[in-house]
Coordinates of C-alpha atoms in Angstrom, one line a residue:
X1 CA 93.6 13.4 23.0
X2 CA 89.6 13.6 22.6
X3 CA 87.6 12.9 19.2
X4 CA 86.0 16.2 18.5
X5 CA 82.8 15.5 16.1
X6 CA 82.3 18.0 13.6
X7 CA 79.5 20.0 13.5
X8 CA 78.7 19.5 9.6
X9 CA 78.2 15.8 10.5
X10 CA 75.8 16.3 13.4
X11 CA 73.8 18.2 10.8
X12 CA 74.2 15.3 8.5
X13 CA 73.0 13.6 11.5
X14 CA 70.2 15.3 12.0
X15 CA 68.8 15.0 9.2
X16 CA 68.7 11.5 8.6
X17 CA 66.6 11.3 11.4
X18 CA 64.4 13.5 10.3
X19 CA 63.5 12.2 6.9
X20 CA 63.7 8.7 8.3
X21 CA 61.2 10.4 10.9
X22 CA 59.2 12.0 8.2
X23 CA 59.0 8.6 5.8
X24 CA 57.5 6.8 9.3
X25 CA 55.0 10.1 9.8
X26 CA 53.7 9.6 6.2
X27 CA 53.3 5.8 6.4
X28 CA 51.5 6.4 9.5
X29 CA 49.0 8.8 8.0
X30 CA 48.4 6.4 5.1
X31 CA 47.5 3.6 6.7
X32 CA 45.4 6.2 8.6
X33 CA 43.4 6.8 5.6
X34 CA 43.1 3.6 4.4
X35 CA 41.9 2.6 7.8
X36 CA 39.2 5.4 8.2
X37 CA 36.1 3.8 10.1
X38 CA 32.5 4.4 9.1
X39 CA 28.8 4.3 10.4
X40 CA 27.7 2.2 7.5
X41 CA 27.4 2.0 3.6
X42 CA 27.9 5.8 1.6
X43 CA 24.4 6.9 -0.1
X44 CA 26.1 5.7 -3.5
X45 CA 26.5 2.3 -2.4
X46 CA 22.5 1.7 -0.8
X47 CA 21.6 3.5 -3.9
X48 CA 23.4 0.5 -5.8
X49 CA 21.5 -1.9 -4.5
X50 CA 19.0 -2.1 -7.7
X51 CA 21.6 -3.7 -9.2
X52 CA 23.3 -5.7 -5.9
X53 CA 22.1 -8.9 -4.6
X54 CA 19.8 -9.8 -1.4
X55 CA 19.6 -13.6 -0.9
X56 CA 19.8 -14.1 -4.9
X57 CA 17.6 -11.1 -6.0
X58 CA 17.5 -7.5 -6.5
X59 CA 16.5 -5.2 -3.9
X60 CA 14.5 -2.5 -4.7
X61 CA 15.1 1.4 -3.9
X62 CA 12.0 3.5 -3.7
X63 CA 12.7 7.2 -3.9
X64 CA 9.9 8.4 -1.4
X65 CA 7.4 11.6 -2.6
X66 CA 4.1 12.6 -1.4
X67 CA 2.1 10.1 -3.8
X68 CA 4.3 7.1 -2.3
X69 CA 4.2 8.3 1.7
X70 CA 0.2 8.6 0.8
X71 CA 0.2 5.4 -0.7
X72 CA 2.0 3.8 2.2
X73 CA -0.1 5.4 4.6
X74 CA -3.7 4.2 3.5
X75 CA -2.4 1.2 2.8
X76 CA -0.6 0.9 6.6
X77 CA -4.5 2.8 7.8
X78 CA -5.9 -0.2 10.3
X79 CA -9.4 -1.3 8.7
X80 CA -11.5 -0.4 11.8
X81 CA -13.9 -2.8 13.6
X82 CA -16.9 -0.9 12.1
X83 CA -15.8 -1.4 8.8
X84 CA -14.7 -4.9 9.3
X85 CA -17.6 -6.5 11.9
X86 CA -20.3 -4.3 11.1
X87 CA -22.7 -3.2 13.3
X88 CA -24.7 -6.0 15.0
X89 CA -28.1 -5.8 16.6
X90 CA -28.4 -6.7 20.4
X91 CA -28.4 -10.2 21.4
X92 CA -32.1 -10.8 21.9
X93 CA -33.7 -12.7 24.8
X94 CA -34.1 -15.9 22.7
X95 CA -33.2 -19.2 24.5
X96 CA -30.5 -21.5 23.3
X97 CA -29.1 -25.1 24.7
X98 CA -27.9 -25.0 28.0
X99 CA -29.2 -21.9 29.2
X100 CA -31.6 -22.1 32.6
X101 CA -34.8 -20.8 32.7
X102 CA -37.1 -20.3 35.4
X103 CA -41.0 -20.8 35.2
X104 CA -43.6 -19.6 37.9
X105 CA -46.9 -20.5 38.1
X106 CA -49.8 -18.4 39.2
X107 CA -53.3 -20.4 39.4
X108 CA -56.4 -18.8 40.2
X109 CA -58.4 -19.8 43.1
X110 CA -59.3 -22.5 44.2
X111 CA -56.1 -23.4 43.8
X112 CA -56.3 -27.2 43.0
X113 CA -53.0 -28.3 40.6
X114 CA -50.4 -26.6 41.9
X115 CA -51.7 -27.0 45.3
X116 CA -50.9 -30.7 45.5
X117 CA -47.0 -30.1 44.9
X118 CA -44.5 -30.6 47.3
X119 CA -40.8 -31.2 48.0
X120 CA -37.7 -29.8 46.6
X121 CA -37.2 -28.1 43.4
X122 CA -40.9 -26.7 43.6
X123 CA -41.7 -23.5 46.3
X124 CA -45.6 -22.8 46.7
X125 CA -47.0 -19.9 48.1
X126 CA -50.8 -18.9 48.8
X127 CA -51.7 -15.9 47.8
X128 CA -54.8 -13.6 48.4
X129 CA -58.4 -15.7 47.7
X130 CA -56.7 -18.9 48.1
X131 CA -55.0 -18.6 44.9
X132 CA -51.2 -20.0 44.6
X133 CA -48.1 -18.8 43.2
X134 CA -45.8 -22.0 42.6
X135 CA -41.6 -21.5 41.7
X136 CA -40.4 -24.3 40.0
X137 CA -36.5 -24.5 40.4
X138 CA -34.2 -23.4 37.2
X139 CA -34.6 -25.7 34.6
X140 CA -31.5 -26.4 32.0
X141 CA -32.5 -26.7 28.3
X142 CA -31.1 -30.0 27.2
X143 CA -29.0 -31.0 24.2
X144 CA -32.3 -31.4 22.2
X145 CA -33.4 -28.2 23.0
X146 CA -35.8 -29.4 26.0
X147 CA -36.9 -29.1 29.2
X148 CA -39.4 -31.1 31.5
X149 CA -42.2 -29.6 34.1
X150 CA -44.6 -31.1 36.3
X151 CA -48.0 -31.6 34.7
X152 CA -46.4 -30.1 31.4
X153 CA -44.2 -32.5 30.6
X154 CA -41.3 -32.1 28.0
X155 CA -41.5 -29.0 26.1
X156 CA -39.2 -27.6 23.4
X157 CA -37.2 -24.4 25.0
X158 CA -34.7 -23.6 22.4
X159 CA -35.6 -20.9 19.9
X160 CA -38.5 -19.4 21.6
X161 CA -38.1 -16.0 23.8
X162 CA -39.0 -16.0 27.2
X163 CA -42.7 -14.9 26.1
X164 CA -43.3 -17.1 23.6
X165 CA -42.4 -20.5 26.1
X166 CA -44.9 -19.0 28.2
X167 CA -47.8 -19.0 26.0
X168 CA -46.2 -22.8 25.0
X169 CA -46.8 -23.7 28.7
X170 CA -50.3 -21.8 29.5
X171 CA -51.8 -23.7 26.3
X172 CA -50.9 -26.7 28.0
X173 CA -52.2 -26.1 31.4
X174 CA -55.3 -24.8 30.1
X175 CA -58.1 -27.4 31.2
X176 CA -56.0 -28.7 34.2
X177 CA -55.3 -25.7 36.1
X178 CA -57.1 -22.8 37.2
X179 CA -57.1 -19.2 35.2
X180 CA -53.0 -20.4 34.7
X181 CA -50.6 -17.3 34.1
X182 CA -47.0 -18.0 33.7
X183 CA -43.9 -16.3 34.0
X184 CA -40.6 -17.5 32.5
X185 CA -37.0 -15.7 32.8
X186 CA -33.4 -16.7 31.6
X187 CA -31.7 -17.4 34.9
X188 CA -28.3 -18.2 33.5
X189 CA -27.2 -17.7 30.0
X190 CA -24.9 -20.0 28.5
X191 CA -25.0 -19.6 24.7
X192 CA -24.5 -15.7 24.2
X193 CA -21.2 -15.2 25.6
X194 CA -18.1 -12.8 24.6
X195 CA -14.8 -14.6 25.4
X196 CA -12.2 -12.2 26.5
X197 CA -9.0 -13.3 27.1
X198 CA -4.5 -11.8 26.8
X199 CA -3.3 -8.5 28.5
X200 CA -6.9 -7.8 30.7
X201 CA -7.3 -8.1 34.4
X202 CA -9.1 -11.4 34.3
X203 CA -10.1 -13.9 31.5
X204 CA -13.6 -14.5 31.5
X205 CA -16.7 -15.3 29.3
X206 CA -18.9 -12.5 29.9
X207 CA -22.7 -12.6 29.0
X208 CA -24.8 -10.9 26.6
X209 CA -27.8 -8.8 27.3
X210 CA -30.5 -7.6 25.4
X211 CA -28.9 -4.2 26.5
X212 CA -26.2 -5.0 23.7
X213 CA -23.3 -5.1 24.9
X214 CA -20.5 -3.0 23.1
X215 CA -16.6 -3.5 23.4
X216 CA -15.3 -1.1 25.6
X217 CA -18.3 -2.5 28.0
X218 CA -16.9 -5.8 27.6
X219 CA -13.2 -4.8 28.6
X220 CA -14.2 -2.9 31.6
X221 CA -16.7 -5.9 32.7
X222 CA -13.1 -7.9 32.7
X223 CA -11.3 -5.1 34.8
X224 CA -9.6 -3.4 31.5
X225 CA -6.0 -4.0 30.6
X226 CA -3.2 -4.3 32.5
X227 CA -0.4 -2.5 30.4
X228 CA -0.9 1.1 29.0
X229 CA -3.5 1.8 26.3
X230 CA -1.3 3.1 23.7
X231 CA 0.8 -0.3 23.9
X232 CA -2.3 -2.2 23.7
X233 CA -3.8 -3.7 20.3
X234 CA -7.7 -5.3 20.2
X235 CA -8.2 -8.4 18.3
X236 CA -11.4 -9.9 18.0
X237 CA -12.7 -12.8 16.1
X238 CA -15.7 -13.5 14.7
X239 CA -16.0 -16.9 12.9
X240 CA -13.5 -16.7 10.6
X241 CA -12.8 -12.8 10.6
X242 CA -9.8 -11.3 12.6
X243 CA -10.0 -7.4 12.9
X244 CA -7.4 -5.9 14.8
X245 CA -7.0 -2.0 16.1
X246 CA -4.9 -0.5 18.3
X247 CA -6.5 0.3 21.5
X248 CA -6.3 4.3 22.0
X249 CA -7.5 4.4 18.0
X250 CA -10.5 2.8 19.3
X251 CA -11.5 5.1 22.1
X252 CA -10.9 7.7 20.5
X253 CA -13.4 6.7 17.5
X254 CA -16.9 6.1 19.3
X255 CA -18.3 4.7 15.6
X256 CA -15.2 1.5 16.1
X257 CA -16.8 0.7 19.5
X258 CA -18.9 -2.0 18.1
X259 CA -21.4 -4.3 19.8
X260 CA -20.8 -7.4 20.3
X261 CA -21.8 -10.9 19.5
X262 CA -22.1 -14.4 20.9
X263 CA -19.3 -16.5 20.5
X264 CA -16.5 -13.5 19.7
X265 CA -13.1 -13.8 20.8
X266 CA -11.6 -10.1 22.5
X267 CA -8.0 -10.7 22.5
X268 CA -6.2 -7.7 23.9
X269 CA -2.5 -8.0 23.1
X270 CA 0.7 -6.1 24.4
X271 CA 2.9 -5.1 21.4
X272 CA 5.7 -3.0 21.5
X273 CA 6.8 -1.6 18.5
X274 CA 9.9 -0.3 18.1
X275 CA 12.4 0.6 15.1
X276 CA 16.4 0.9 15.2
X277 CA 18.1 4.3 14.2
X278 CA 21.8 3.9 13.0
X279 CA 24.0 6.1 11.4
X280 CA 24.5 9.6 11.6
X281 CA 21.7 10.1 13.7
X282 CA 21.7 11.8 17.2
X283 CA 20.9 8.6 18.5
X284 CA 21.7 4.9 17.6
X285 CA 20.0 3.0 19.6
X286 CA 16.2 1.2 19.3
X287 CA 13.6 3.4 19.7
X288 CA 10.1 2.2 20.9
X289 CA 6.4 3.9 19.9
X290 CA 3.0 3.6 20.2
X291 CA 0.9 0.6 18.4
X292 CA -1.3 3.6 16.7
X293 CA 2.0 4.0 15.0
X294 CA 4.1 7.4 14.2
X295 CA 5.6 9.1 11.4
X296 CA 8.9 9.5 9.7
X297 CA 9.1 13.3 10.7
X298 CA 8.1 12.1 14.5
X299 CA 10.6 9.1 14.5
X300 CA 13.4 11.8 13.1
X301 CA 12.8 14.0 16.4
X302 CA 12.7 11.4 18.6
X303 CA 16.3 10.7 17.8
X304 CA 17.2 13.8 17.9
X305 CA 17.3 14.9 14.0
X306 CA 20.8 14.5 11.8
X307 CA 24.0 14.9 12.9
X308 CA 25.1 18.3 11.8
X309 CA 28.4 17.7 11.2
X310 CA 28.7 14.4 9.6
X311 CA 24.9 13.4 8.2
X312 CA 23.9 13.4 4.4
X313 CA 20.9 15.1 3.9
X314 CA 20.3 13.1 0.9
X315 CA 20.6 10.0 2.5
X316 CA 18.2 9.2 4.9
X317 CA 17.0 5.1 4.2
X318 CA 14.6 3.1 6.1
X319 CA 15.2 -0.2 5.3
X320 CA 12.0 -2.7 6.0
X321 CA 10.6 -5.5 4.7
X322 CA 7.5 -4.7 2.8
X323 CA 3.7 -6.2 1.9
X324 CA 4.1 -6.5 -1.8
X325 CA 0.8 -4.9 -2.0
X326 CA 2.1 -1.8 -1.0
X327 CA 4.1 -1.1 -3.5
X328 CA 1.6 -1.1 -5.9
X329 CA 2.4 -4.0 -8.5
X330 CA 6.1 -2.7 -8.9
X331 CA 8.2 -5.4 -7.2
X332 CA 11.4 -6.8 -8.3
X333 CA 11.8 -10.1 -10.7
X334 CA 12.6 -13.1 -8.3
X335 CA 12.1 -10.6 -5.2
X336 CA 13.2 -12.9 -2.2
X337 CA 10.4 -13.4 0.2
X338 CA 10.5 -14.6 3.8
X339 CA 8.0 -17.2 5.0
X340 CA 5.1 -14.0 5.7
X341 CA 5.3 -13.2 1.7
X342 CA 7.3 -9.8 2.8
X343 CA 9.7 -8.7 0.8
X344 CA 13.2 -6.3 1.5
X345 CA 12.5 -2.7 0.0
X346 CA 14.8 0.4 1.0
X347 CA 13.0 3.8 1.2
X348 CA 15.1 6.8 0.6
X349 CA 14.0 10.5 1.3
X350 CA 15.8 13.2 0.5
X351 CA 15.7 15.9 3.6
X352 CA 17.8 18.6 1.2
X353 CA 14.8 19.7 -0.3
X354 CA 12.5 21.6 2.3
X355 CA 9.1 19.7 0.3
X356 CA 10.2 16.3 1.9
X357 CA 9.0 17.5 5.4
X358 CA 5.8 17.7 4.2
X359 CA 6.0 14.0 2.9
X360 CA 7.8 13.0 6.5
X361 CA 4.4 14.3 7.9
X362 CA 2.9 11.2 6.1
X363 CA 6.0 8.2 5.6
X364 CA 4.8 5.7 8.5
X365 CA 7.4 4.1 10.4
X366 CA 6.4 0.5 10.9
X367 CA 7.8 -2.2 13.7
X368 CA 11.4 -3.7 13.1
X369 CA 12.1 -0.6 10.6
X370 CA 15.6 0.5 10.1
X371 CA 16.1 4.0 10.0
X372 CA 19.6 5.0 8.4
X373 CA 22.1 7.8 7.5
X374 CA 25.2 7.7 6.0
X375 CA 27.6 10.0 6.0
X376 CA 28.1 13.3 4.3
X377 CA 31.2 12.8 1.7
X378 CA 32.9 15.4 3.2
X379 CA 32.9 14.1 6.6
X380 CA 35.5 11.0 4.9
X381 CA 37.8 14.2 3.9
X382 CA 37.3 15.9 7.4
X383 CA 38.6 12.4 9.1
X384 CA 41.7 12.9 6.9
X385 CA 42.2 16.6 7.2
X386 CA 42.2 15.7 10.9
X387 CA 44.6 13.1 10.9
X388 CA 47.0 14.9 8.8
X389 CA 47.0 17.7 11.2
X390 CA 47.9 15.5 14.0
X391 CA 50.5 13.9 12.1
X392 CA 51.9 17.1 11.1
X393 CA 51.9 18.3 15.0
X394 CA 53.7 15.3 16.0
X395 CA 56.3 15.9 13.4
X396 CA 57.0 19.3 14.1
X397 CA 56.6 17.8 18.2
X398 CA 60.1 15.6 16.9
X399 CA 61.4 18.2 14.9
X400 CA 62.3 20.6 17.2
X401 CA 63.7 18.3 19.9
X402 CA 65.7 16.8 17.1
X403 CA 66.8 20.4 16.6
X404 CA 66.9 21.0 20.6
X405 CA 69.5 18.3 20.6

C-alpha cells in the first residue's frame, strides 16, 4: 500500500522553506549594507579634520571665497624676470682677463719701425707711399690684466675699451715710429659670457655683445628647447638670485624678455605638472597641465565636471600642501611641516551656489594637488535601495518555484 503525503503538510513544507529562505535573503541584504563600498571619506568627515590628527597636528579646512582664490592667486603669480633681474644695460666693449685682442699698426712713410719686423705672429704689409700696415697676431690678456707687444712692451689691457688701449699704445710709439695709428679689436671674448645649459638643443656659453643680448636671443643662439614651450620653465641665476618663469608666460610678455648679463646661468627645465582627481569625478585618474599653471574651473572640465548621479556639490576638496605664507598668518598650532616648510591644508568649494564659479575662475591648481569629491548622501541610500530590490527579486525568483513545486 503507498504512503500518500497530505497536502496540508506540503504546505507546512513549503513554508518552512520560505521563511528559512526569507531569514537567509535578509542576512544577505544586511551584510550588504554594512559592506557598501565608497570613493573616499563623506564631506562630514574631511570637514572634521579641524579637529582630526595629521602626523600629530590639526589640519586645517579653508572654506574657499573670492578673497581667498584672489589671495592664492597673487600669491601663486610668478615674480617675472623684469621685476626680479631688472633691466641691465648692454655689456660694453670693455676688456677683461683672458679675452684676445688684436692690435694693427699703421706707420706713416718711411716706414722704419715696423719695417724691420719679421717672422710669425707679426704680418706686414706696404701700403701706398711706402707706408706699412703691420698685424700683430691675437694677443691674450694675462691673469694680471696684461699683454706684451713688440717695441711696446707690457701694457695693462684689462679695464680699458678697445679705444682707450689704443691711445695707451700710440702714446707709447710716439717718438719711435712714424705718424703711428692703431687699431685694436676683441678677437675672442672670454669674460662676458651667458651659460645656458638643461632642456635646449646644445649647452653652450654663448658671448655677449655690445648689441645686448636678451633671453629669448640667447635660447635661439643654443637651438631653443627641445620639449614643448608650455612644458618648459626658465631659470636663471644671477649671483645669488634665482628667478624662474614658465616659458610661454615669457613670450608672451615682451617687458620679461630681459637682457642679459655676463656670468648668468639660463637653465631651461622640463616640468610636468600634473594633479590627481579622485572621487566622484568623471575621471580619476592624474591629470597633467601646462607649467603657466590652470585654474580650478579649468581642472574641473578637464575631468569632465561631477558625477551627476553620485557627486556632492558641497564637497568638492583639493587637498595640497601649502606655503604658510599663503594663508595669510592663519596656520594651525603645531602644524606639521615637511622638510620644504609646507604644510597640509584642505580647500573646500562649494559648487551648490552658482557664485563659486566665479571664484573657480581664480582657485589655482598647483602640481601634486588632490582634487576630491565625495559622495552625495543620498547616493549611500541609492546603493541600498538597489540592493534591496535585487534581494527582493531573487526572493520572489525562489518563491514561486517553491510554489511551482
Amino acid at each position: 500500500m503507498t504512503a500518500h503525503t497530505c497536502p496540508t503538510e506540503q504546505t507546512a513544507a513549503g513554508r518552512r522553506q520560505l521563511r528559512a529562505v526569507l531569514i537567509c535573503a535578509v542576512a544577505l541584504s544586511t551584510a550588504a549594507c554594512t559592506a557598501l563600498g565608497s570613493s573616499g571619506p563623506t564631506t562630514g568627515r574631511i570637514v572634521g579634520s579641524n579637529t582630526s590628527s595629521v602626523q600629530g597636528a590639526n589640519v586645517q579646512v579653508i572654506e574657499v571665497n573670492d578673497v581667498i582664490a584672489m589671495h592664492l592667486a597673487h600669491a601663486s603669480a610668478p615674480v617675472g624676470f623684469a621685476d626680479t633681474l631688472g633691466e641691465s644695460a648692454p655689456v660694453g666693449t670693455t676688456i677683461n682677463r683672458g679675452d684676445e685682442v688684436g692690435v694693427a699698426v699703421w706707420e706713416a712713410p718711411p716706414a722704419v719701425l715696423f719695417g724691420m719686423l719679421g717672422g710669425s705672429g707679426v704680418s706686414t704689409q706696404t701700403t701706398i707711399g711706402t707706408g706699412r700696415n703691420t698685424e700683430i697676431s691675437p694677443q691674450m690678456v694675462d691673469d694680471r690684466g696684461l699683454i706684451s707687444l713688440p717695441f711696446v712692451g707690457t701694457i695693462r689691457a684689462a679695464g680699458l675699451t678697445p679705444r682707450q688701449l689704443e691711445q695707451e699704445i700710440r702714446q707709447r710709439l710716439l717718438g719711435i715710429a712714424n705718424q703711428p695709428q692703431v687699431m685694436v679689436g676683441i678677437v675672442r671674448n672670454a669674460s662676458a659670457n651667458v651659460t645656458v645649459v638643461g632642456e635646449v638643443s646644445t649647452s653652450a656659453r654663448v658671448p655677449l655683445t655690445a648689441r645686448g643680448e636678451r633671453l629669448l636671443d640667447i635660447l635661439a643662439t643654443v637651438g631653443g628647447v627641445r620639449q614643448q614651450v608650455d612644458k618648459i620653465t626658465i631659470q636663471v641665476t644671477r649671483d645669488q638670485t634665482v628667478a624662474t618663469m614658465p616659458m610661454d608666460a615669457l613670450i608672451r610678455d615682451p617687458r620679461q624678455n630681459v637682457r642679459l648679463r655676463p656670468d648668468d646661468i639660463v637653465t631651461a627645465i622640463f616640468q610636468p605638472f600634473s594633479f590627481t582627481s579622485l572621487g566622484a569625478t568623471g575621471v580619476n585618474a592624474e591629470i597633467p597641465f601646462e607649467a603657466s599653471g590652470i585654474t580650478l574651473s579649468q581642472a574641473l572640465g578637464r575631468i569632465n565636471g561631477l558625477q551627476d548621479s553620485r557627486a556632492n556639490p558641497k564637497g568638492v576638496f583639493i587637498f595640497r600642501w601649502e606655503d604658510p605664507s599663503a594663508l595669510q598668518g592663519a596656520i594651525p598650532v603645531g602644524a606639521p611641516a615637511r622638510a620644504d616648510g609646507k604644510i597640509p591644508v584642505i580647500y573646500r568649494v562649494n559648487l551648490s551656489d552658482p557664485k563659486t564659479f566665479f571664484v573657480a575662475q581664480n582657485f589655482p591648481v598647483k602640481n601634486r594637488d588632490v582634487l576630491y569629491v565625495s559622495n552625495a548622501p543620498g547616493a549611500e541610500l541609492q546603493k541600498f535601495v538597489s540592493i534591496l530590490s535585487q534581494t527582493a527579486f531573487s526572493i520572489i525568483g525562489i518563491t514561486n518555484g517553491i510554489s511551482g513545486n
